[in-house]
Short mmCIF file of C-alpha atoms in Angstrom, two decimals:
data_model
loop_
_atom_site.label_atom_id
_atom_site.label_comp_id
_atom_site.label_asym_id
_atom_site.label_seq_id
_atom_site.Cartn_x
_atom_site.Cartn_y
_atom_site.Cartn_z
CA MET A 487 98.42 80.97 229.85
CA PHE A 488 101.26 81.18 232.39
CA ALA A 489 103.77 78.35 232.46
CA TYR A 490 104.94 79.98 235.67
CA ILE A 491 104.47 83.28 237.53
CA ASN A 492 106.12 83.95 240.86
CA CYS A 493 104.05 86.98 241.87
CA GLN A 494 100.33 86.24 241.66
CA TRP A 495 99.19 89.76 242.59
CA LEU A 496 100.71 91.03 239.34
CA GLU A 497 98.78 88.56 237.17
CA ALA A 498 95.64 90.70 236.75
CA GLU A 499 97.73 93.69 235.70
CA VAL A 500 99.76 91.89 233.04
CA MET A 501 96.65 90.10 231.82
CA ASP A 502 95.21 93.48 230.88
CA VAL A 503 98.18 93.98 228.55
CA ILE A 504 97.99 90.44 227.17
CA ARG A 505 94.30 90.95 226.34
CA LEU A 506 95.13 94.24 224.65
CA PHE A 507 97.13 92.28 222.08
CA GLY A 508 94.65 89.39 221.87
CA ALA A 509 97.31 87.00 223.19
CA GLU A 510 95.19 85.24 225.83
CA GLY A 511 95.74 81.85 224.18
CA GLU A 512 99.53 82.10 224.21
CA THR A 513 101.95 80.90 226.90
CA PHE A 514 104.10 83.14 229.09
CA GLY A 515 106.45 82.88 231.99
CA HIS A 516 106.97 85.79 234.36
CA TYR A 517 109.50 86.24 237.13
CA PHE A 518 109.46 89.45 239.22
CA ASN A 519 112.01 90.60 241.78
CA TYR A 520 112.76 93.79 243.69
CA SER A 521 115.98 94.86 245.37
CA GLY A 522 117.38 98.22 246.42
CA GLY A 523 114.92 100.31 244.48
CA LYS A 524 115.31 98.19 241.34
CA TYR A 525 112.36 96.36 239.78
CA PHE A 526 113.27 93.30 237.72
CA ASN A 527 110.90 91.64 235.25
CA SER A 528 111.90 88.56 233.29
CA ILE A 529 109.45 87.29 230.66
CA GLU A 530 109.54 84.01 228.78
CA TYR A 531 107.64 84.18 225.51
CA GLY A 532 108.01 82.31 222.23
CA ASP A 533 111.08 80.34 223.37
CA ARG A 534 112.91 83.55 224.27
CA PHE A 535 113.66 85.38 227.50
CA PHE A 536 113.37 89.14 227.89
CA ASP A 537 114.80 90.98 230.89
CA PHE A 538 113.83 94.45 232.09
CA GLU A 539 115.21 96.58 234.91
CA ASN A 540 113.63 99.81 236.20
CA TYR A 541 114.44 102.02 239.15
CA ALA A 542 112.15 104.10 241.38
CA ASP A 543 112.29 105.41 244.92
CA THR A 544 109.42 104.00 246.97
CA LEU A 545 108.17 105.38 250.26
CA ASP A 546 105.72 102.71 251.37
CA GLU A 547 104.00 99.45 250.42
CA VAL A 548 101.28 101.20 248.41
CA GLU A 549 103.82 103.03 246.27
CA PHE A 550 105.93 99.91 245.87
CA ARG A 551 102.97 97.96 244.50
CA ARG A 552 102.03 100.83 242.21
CA TYR A 553 105.49 100.84 240.61
CA ALA A 554 105.67 97.06 240.48
CA LYS A 555 102.41 96.90 238.51
CA ARG A 556 103.47 99.75 236.25
CA PHE A 557 106.83 98.22 235.34
CA ALA A 558 105.43 94.71 234.87
CA LYS A 559 102.81 96.04 232.44
CA LEU A 560 105.44 98.05 230.58
CA ALA A 561 107.65 94.96 230.25
CA PHE A 562 104.84 92.86 228.77
CA TYR A 563 103.78 95.72 226.50
CA SER A 564 107.34 96.08 225.19
CA VAL A 565 107.63 92.37 224.42
CA LEU A 566 104.24 92.03 222.74
CA SER A 567 104.42 95.33 220.84
CA ALA A 568 107.71 94.24 219.26
CA ALA A 569 106.48 90.71 218.57
CA LYS A 570 103.16 91.77 217.04
CA GLY A 571 104.39 94.94 215.35
CA VAL A 572 101.57 96.90 216.97
CA LYS A 573 101.47 100.04 219.11
CA PHE A 574 98.40 101.28 220.96
CA PRO A 575 97.44 104.92 221.50
CA TYR A 576 97.76 104.68 225.29
CA GLY A 577 100.68 102.27 225.28
CA ALA A 578 100.95 100.19 228.44
CA LEU A 579 98.37 102.29 230.27
CA THR A 580 95.38 99.99 230.63
CA GLY A 581 93.51 101.72 233.46
CA ILE A 582 90.15 103.36 232.85
CA ARG A 583 91.20 106.77 234.19
CA PRO A 584 94.34 108.16 232.49
CA THR A 585 93.51 111.60 233.85
CA LYS A 586 93.47 110.34 237.44
CA LEU A 587 96.98 108.95 236.99
CA ALA A 588 98.05 112.29 235.55
CA TYR A 589 96.61 114.10 238.58
CA GLN A 590 98.51 111.76 240.92
CA GLU A 591 101.76 112.63 239.19
CA LEU A 592 101.02 116.37 239.33
CA ALA A 593 100.15 116.13 243.04
CA ALA A 594 103.55 114.51 243.63
CA GLY A 595 105.26 117.41 241.88
CA ARG A 596 106.07 115.48 238.74
CA ASP A 597 105.20 116.15 235.11
CA PHE A 598 102.75 113.42 234.12
CA LYS A 599 103.90 113.71 230.51
CA GLU A 600 107.22 112.04 231.35
CA LEU A 601 105.49 109.01 232.88
CA PHE A 602 103.08 108.77 229.95
CA ARG A 603 105.96 108.84 227.47
CA THR A 604 107.71 106.10 229.44
CA MET A 605 104.55 103.99 229.25
CA GLY A 606 104.33 104.40 225.48
CA VAL A 607 101.44 106.87 225.28
CA SER A 608 101.39 108.75 221.97
CA GLU A 609 102.14 112.48 221.97
CA GLU A 610 98.66 113.08 220.54
CA ASN A 611 97.06 111.43 223.55
CA ILE A 612 99.38 113.08 226.05
CA ALA A 613 98.22 116.42 224.63
CA HIS A 614 94.60 115.24 224.77
CA VAL A 615 94.86 114.35 228.47
CA ALA A 616 96.46 117.75 229.13
CA GLU A 617 93.51 119.45 227.41
CA VAL A 618 91.00 117.52 229.53
CA ILE A 619 92.81 118.55 232.71
CA GLU A 620 92.82 122.18 231.61
CA THR A 621 89.07 122.14 230.91
CA GLN A 622 88.32 120.42 234.21
CA LYS A 623 90.02 123.01 236.41
CA GLU A 624 86.96 124.71 237.85
CA ALA A 625 85.00 121.52 238.52
CA TYR A 626 88.06 119.60 239.73
CA ASP A 627 88.99 122.16 242.37
CA ASP A 628 85.53 121.87 243.94
CA CYS A 629 86.36 118.70 245.86
CA GLY A 630 84.02 116.98 248.31
CA GLY A 631 80.24 117.01 248.64
CA GLN A 632 77.81 114.49 247.22
CA ASP A 633 76.43 113.64 243.81
CA LEU A 634 73.12 111.76 243.61
CA PHE A 635 72.62 108.99 241.05
CA VAL A 636 69.19 107.46 240.40
CA SER A 637 68.98 104.30 238.28
CA LEU A 638 66.01 103.71 235.95
CA PRO A 639 67.04 100.49 234.16
CA PHE A 640 64.26 100.25 231.59
CA CYS A 641 64.57 100.46 227.79
CA PRO A 642 62.33 99.95 224.74
CA THR A 643 64.80 97.32 223.43
CA LYS A 644 68.30 96.20 224.30
CA CYS A 645 71.12 97.32 221.98
CA GLU A 646 73.65 94.73 220.87
CA TYR A 647 76.57 96.54 222.53
CA CYS A 648 74.81 97.17 225.85
CA SER A 649 75.91 95.40 229.05
CA PHE A 650 73.50 97.12 231.42
CA ILE A 651 70.80 95.14 233.19
CA THR A 652 68.12 96.60 230.96
CA ALA A 653 65.63 94.38 229.19
CA PRO A 654 62.83 95.40 226.83
CA ILE A 655 60.23 97.17 228.94
CA SER A 656 57.59 94.90 227.41
CA LYS A 657 59.14 92.15 229.55
CA THR A 658 59.72 94.21 232.70
CA ALA A 659 56.59 96.41 232.79
CA HIS A 660 55.15 94.37 235.68
CA LEU A 661 58.17 95.36 237.80
CA VAL A 662 58.06 99.12 237.25
CA ASP A 663 55.61 100.15 239.97
CA GLY A 664 57.30 98.00 242.60
CA TYR A 665 60.67 99.31 241.51
CA ILE A 666 59.56 102.93 241.88
CA ASP A 667 58.13 102.11 245.32
CA CYS A 668 61.66 101.06 246.27
CA LEU A 669 63.24 104.16 244.73
CA GLU A 670 60.93 106.35 246.81
CA ARG A 671 61.99 104.55 249.98
CA GLU A 672 65.67 104.70 249.04
CA LEU A 673 65.56 108.38 248.20
CA ALA A 674 63.88 109.17 251.51
CA SER A 675 66.66 107.27 253.29
CA VAL A 676 69.50 109.37 251.80
CA LYS A 677 68.14 112.78 252.78
CA GLY A 678 70.47 113.01 255.78
CA ILE A 679 73.47 112.03 253.65
CA MET A 680 73.01 114.76 251.02
CA THR A 681 74.36 117.60 253.20
CA ARG A 682 76.45 119.21 250.46
CA PRO A 683 74.75 118.33 247.17
CA LYS A 684 76.61 119.06 243.94
CA SER A 685 74.58 117.35 241.22
CA ILE A 686 71.76 114.95 240.39
CA TYR A 687 71.95 112.39 237.58
CA VAL A 688 69.02 110.19 236.58
CA GLY A 689 70.40 107.48 234.33
CA GLY A 690 69.31 104.38 232.52
CA GLY A 691 68.55 102.46 230.62
CA THR A 692 66.20 104.95 229.12
CA PRO A 693 64.41 106.95 231.84
CA PHE A 694 61.84 108.13 229.28
CA ALA A 695 60.83 104.49 228.67
CA ILE A 696 58.43 104.70 231.63
CA SER A 697 55.13 106.58 231.61
CA GLU A 698 54.70 110.24 232.54
CA SER A 699 52.94 109.41 235.81
CA ARG A 700 55.68 107.01 236.90
CA LEU A 701 58.40 109.42 235.86
CA GLU A 702 56.74 112.12 237.96
CA ARG A 703 56.82 109.84 241.01
CA VAL A 704 60.59 109.59 240.67
CA LEU A 705 61.03 113.33 240.11
CA ALA A 706 58.80 114.14 243.09
CA ALA A 707 60.80 111.82 245.33
CA ILE A 708 64.01 113.57 244.27
CA LYS A 709 62.43 116.98 244.87
CA SER A 710 61.51 115.99 248.43
CA LEU A 711 65.23 115.91 249.25
CA GLY A 712 65.43 119.70 248.87
CA LEU A 713 68.39 119.76 246.48
CA GLU A 714 67.24 122.75 244.44
CA GLY A 715 69.80 124.76 242.53
CA VAL A 716 72.27 121.98 241.74
CA GLU A 717 73.15 120.67 238.29
CA TYR A 718 70.38 118.24 237.32
CA THR A 719 70.74 115.78 234.44
CA VAL A 720 68.26 113.24 233.09
CA GLU A 721 69.66 110.77 230.57
CA ALA A 722 66.34 110.72 228.74
CA GLY A 723 67.81 108.44 226.09
CA ARG A 724 66.13 107.04 223.00
CA PRO A 725 64.45 109.62 220.78
CA ASP A 726 61.42 107.37 220.19
CA THR A 727 60.47 107.73 223.88
CA PHE A 728 60.32 111.55 223.94
CA THR A 729 57.03 113.35 224.51
CA ARG A 730 56.22 116.95 225.31
CA ALA A 731 54.54 115.83 228.52
CA LYS A 732 57.76 114.22 229.77
CA LEU A 733 59.86 117.21 228.76
CA GLN A 734 57.48 119.56 230.55
CA LEU A 735 57.69 117.40 233.66
CA LEU A 736 61.46 117.71 233.67
CA LYS A 737 61.22 121.46 233.21
CA ASP A 738 58.72 121.76 236.06
CA TYR A 739 60.99 119.79 238.40
CA GLY A 740 64.13 121.83 237.72
CA VAL A 741 66.08 119.56 235.38
CA SER A 742 68.81 121.52 233.59
CA ARG A 743 70.44 118.98 231.25
CA ILE A 744 69.04 116.20 229.04
CA CYS A 745 70.78 113.50 227.04
CA VAL A 746 69.45 112.64 223.59
CA ASN A 747 71.30 109.49 222.60
CA PRO A 748 71.10 108.47 218.94
CA GLN A 749 74.55 106.74 218.86
CA SER A 750 74.42 107.07 215.06
CA PHE A 751 72.52 109.06 212.44
CA ILE A 752 72.72 106.18 209.94
CA ASP A 753 69.37 104.35 209.75
CA GLY A 754 70.94 101.08 208.62
CA THR A 755 73.23 101.10 211.64
CA LEU A 756 70.34 101.74 214.02
CA VAL A 757 68.59 98.64 212.66
CA LYS A 758 71.73 96.51 213.05
CA ILE A 759 72.31 97.48 216.68
CA GLY A 760 68.72 96.75 217.71
CA ARG A 761 67.23 100.24 217.88
CA LYS A 762 63.64 100.89 216.84
CA HIS A 763 63.95 104.54 215.89
CA THR A 764 65.25 106.47 212.88
CA ALA A 765 67.68 109.35 212.49
CA LYS A 766 64.69 111.54 211.59
CA GLN A 767 63.12 110.78 214.97
CA THR A 768 66.35 111.83 216.67
CA LEU A 769 66.25 115.19 214.91
CA GLU A 770 62.60 115.63 215.84
CA ALA A 771 63.26 114.75 219.50
CA TYR A 772 66.19 117.14 219.58
CA GLU A 773 64.20 120.06 218.19
CA MET A 774 61.37 119.35 220.61
CA THR A 775 63.79 119.25 223.55
CA ARG A 776 65.49 122.48 222.54
CA GLU A 777 62.19 124.35 222.88
CA TYR A 778 62.31 123.79 226.65
CA GLY A 779 65.70 125.45 227.13
CA PHE A 780 67.68 122.48 228.39
CA ASP A 781 71.41 122.00 227.87
CA ILE A 782 71.51 118.95 225.61
CA ASN A 783 74.09 116.17 225.32
CA ILE A 784 74.28 113.93 222.26
CA ASP A 785 75.98 110.51 222.46
CA LEU A 786 77.73 108.92 219.48
CA ILE A 787 79.62 105.64 219.22
CA ALA A 788 82.59 105.22 216.87
CA GLY A 789 82.91 101.76 215.36
CA LEU A 790 79.27 100.62 215.40
CA ALA A 791 78.15 97.73 213.20
CA ASP A 792 79.80 97.98 209.77
CA GLU A 793 80.28 101.75 209.80
CA GLY A 794 83.33 103.21 208.12
CA LEU A 795 84.97 106.60 208.48
CA ALA A 796 82.51 108.31 206.11
CA ASP A 797 79.50 107.00 208.08
CA PHE A 798 80.92 108.18 211.39
CA GLU A 799 81.84 111.54 209.87
CA TYR A 800 78.25 112.00 208.72
CA SER A 801 76.90 111.31 212.23
CA LEU A 802 79.49 113.55 213.83
CA LYS A 803 78.82 116.46 211.48
CA THR A 804 75.07 116.02 211.98
CA ALA A 805 75.50 116.20 215.76
CA ILE A 806 77.73 119.27 215.50
CA SER A 807 75.23 121.02 213.22
CA LEU A 808 72.61 120.78 215.98
CA ASP A 809 74.90 122.84 218.26
CA PRO A 810 74.25 120.97 221.55
CA ALA A 811 76.01 121.98 224.77
CA ASN A 812 77.74 118.60 224.97
CA ILE A 813 78.72 115.81 222.58
CA THR A 814 80.08 112.54 223.95
CA VAL A 815 82.08 110.31 221.62
CA HIS A 816 82.36 106.69 222.73
CA THR A 817 84.60 104.05 221.20
CA LEU A 818 82.83 100.71 220.72
CA SER A 819 83.70 98.25 223.49
CA LEU A 820 83.02 94.56 224.07
CA LYS A 821 81.21 94.25 227.40
CA ALA A 822 80.29 91.18 229.40
CA GLY A 823 76.56 90.60 229.17
CA ALA A 824 76.18 92.34 225.82
CA LYS A 825 74.86 90.49 222.78
CA LEU A 826 77.86 91.75 220.79
CA LYS A 827 80.23 90.03 223.26
CA GLU A 828 78.45 86.75 222.62
CA GLU A 829 78.95 87.07 218.86
CA VAL A 830 82.60 88.19 218.66
CA THR A 831 85.57 87.77 220.98
CA ARG A 832 87.69 90.65 219.73
CA LEU A 833 86.92 93.96 218.07
CA ASN A 834 88.71 94.80 214.85
CA VAL A 835 87.27 98.08 213.61
CA ASN A 836 88.97 99.37 210.49
CA GLY A 837 89.77 103.06 210.76
CA ILE A 838 88.83 103.46 214.43
CA GLY A 839 91.90 105.62 215.08
CA GLU A 840 90.97 107.85 212.16
CA MET A 841 87.43 108.18 213.55
CA ILE A 842 88.63 109.36 216.96
CA THR A 843 91.23 111.67 215.43
CA LEU A 844 88.56 113.14 213.15
CA SER A 845 86.20 113.68 216.08
CA ARG A 846 88.86 115.62 217.96
CA ARG A 847 89.61 117.85 214.99
CA LEU A 848 86.00 118.58 213.99
CA LEU A 849 84.81 119.17 217.55
CA LYS A 850 87.65 121.59 218.27
CA GLU A 851 86.94 123.44 215.04
CA ALA A 852 83.30 123.77 216.15
CA GLY A 853 84.31 125.31 219.48
CA TYR A 854 84.07 122.25 221.74
CA VAL A 855 86.68 121.32 224.36
CA PRO A 856 87.27 117.89 225.94
CA TYR A 857 86.23 117.86 229.61
CA TYR A 858 86.23 114.23 230.77
CA MET A 859 87.42 110.89 229.49
CA TYR A 860 87.63 107.25 230.47
CA ARG A 861 88.61 103.95 228.94
CA GLN A 862 87.19 100.42 228.99
CA LYS A 863 88.54 96.92 228.53
CA TYR A 864 88.12 95.36 225.10
CA GLN A 865 87.75 98.82 223.52
CA ALA A 866 88.32 99.00 219.78
CA GLY A 867 91.89 100.05 219.02
CA GLY A 868 92.63 100.81 222.66
CA TRP A 869 91.06 104.26 222.40
CA GLU A 870 88.74 106.08 224.83
CA ASN A 871 85.36 107.63 225.52
CA CYS A 872 85.44 111.41 225.71
CA GLY A 873 82.93 114.07 226.66
CA TRP A 874 83.14 117.41 224.83
CA CYS A 875 81.43 120.62 225.84
CA LYS A 876 80.99 124.20 224.83
CA PRO A 877 83.00 126.55 227.10
CA GLY A 878 81.20 126.92 230.43
CA LYS A 879 79.14 123.75 229.94
CA VAL A 880 81.24 121.24 231.91
CA ASN A 881 79.03 118.56 233.47
CA VAL A 882 80.08 118.39 237.13
CA TYR A 883 78.63 114.92 237.66
CA ASN A 884 80.78 113.36 234.93
CA VAL A 885 83.96 114.99 236.23
CA ASP A 886 83.24 113.91 239.81
CA VAL A 887 82.54 110.31 238.83
CA MET A 888 85.58 109.91 236.59
CA GLU A 889 88.06 111.72 238.81
CA GLU A 890 86.48 110.46 242.06
CA ARG A 891 86.28 113.92 243.63
CA ALA A 892 83.02 113.54 245.55
CA ASP A 893 80.84 110.95 247.26
CA ASN A 894 78.38 109.27 244.93
CA VAL A 895 75.09 108.42 246.62
CA ALA A 896 73.48 105.92 244.25
CA VAL A 897 69.99 104.44 244.45
CA GLY A 898 68.32 101.74 242.38
CA ALA A 899 69.29 98.39 240.90
CA ASN A 900 72.94 98.08 239.83
CA ALA A 901 73.70 101.42 241.50
CA ILE A 902 77.14 101.71 243.08
CA SER A 903 77.48 104.16 245.96
CA LYS A 904 80.97 105.48 246.56
CA ARG A 905 82.44 107.31 249.54
CA VAL A 906 85.67 109.21 248.97
CA PHE A 907 87.94 109.65 252.00
CA SER A 908 90.09 112.42 250.51
CA ASP A 909 92.40 112.80 253.51
CA GLU A 910 93.26 109.09 253.39
CA GLU A 911 93.23 108.59 249.61
CA ARG A 912 90.74 105.81 250.23
CA ILE A 913 87.48 104.95 248.45
CA GLU A 914 84.82 102.54 249.69
CA ARG A 915 81.92 101.29 247.56
CA TYR A 916 78.58 99.60 248.03
CA ALA A 917 76.87 97.95 245.04
CA SER A 918 73.17 97.17 244.88
CA PRO A 919 72.07 93.96 243.13
CA LYS A 920 71.83 94.11 239.34
CA ASP A 921 68.73 91.95 239.05
CA ILE A 922 65.57 94.00 239.64
CA PRO A 923 63.58 91.34 241.59
CA THR A 924 66.64 90.71 243.80
CA TYR A 925 67.05 94.43 244.35
CA ILE A 926 63.41 94.76 245.41
CA ALA A 927 63.67 91.78 247.77
CA LYS A 928 66.81 93.09 249.47
CA LEU A 929 65.84 96.75 249.78
CA ASP A 930 65.95 96.89 253.59
CA LYS A 931 69.50 95.53 253.64
CA ILE A 932 70.56 97.91 250.85
CA ILE A 933 69.33 100.93 252.79
CA GLU A 934 71.02 99.66 255.97
CA GLU A 935 74.37 98.99 254.29
CA ARG A 936 74.50 102.27 252.38
CA THR A 937 73.55 104.26 255.50
CA LYS A 938 76.40 102.49 257.30
CA LEU A 939 78.85 103.36 254.51
CA PHE A 940 78.16 107.08 254.84
CA SER A 941 77.88 107.20 258.62
CA GLU A 942 81.08 105.44 259.68
CA GLU A 943 84.14 107.55 260.40
#
């Protein structure tokens, strides 16, 4: 990969750019230097040398490293973009939170659009980020407090694109009761932490994959924390797991928002990705859910299986016709641990840019506005995932998690608690084990370590 590199702490950053172009198997040389506010990057590639010089005032070590990473990535992007004849929608920006970078620039009194242009971000995407920031205003200004995340990592089957720890519940059913025992203990342990609750999010997996009685145990444990009146989301998930009894339980326990996640309304696609439900079942689950008065989110994925633009357009128009409060459009991504990652090493989805562009146009025409976004490595075409909402239906939890504006108190396997020290611009995390038996075995330590995270000054 690198014939030589004189600054090892820049390697991870430039590797993100190299992966973007699928150039992991090629050889590079990289020499970095800094002097008097000038950042020098020299790259050897394909028997040629390319030299870049950038200038920026730096106040401290943190800012110096930030600029060094930024300019190194831009240098590699410039070389590879010219060599491959390819430009990506977010240019040399490879981070998962473009909006957070934009906020940092705005806080420093600078127009983020200038930085984004420098980094090669398209004007379309600069405008898109600006729209997200505009929609976020109310939720973003409410900084601080705590969001509660509860992990229920059980699913009917595992989709080919999924990297979560979920396994078919037929194989994990013997673990469910013990797992919920642990959730009850964990939830009891965070009561003193949740002093300024903002939202609750029960995620999966597919929370509806467990029985009504077990689901009620989880909901009752959450209720015991006394967090009434906050935004409350359950990512119910697969339409083939919905029942009226489960929906009534959620209504009785104060849930305000439910996710119905078809990913596609094309039956052939659902078969290919490992789902055991039909588009008709999604429509039935949606209509059943609407009777209970919840705000509903629908998830779609652009680039699934062999879908083309017409297939994605059909799913998108079907979702819009249902008039949910929120529609989230994901771009297919290769994730470690997913079956899809084992089968292919690089995504090449024809028309993925057209799919995302179409989603933006049709959703805006239907009255939706973009309210949060994030990106992932190995994402088709270098695009993004974006949540859209009807005016007034911003999901606070999603904004807080993506923009890191509040503590995240997370319980369950593979749950990552996060404490935000806003006055120090510092974030500390604590991750629970991914494996369910390991999580159960280490519960006492998990409770101890998380309590320590939120109690230390």
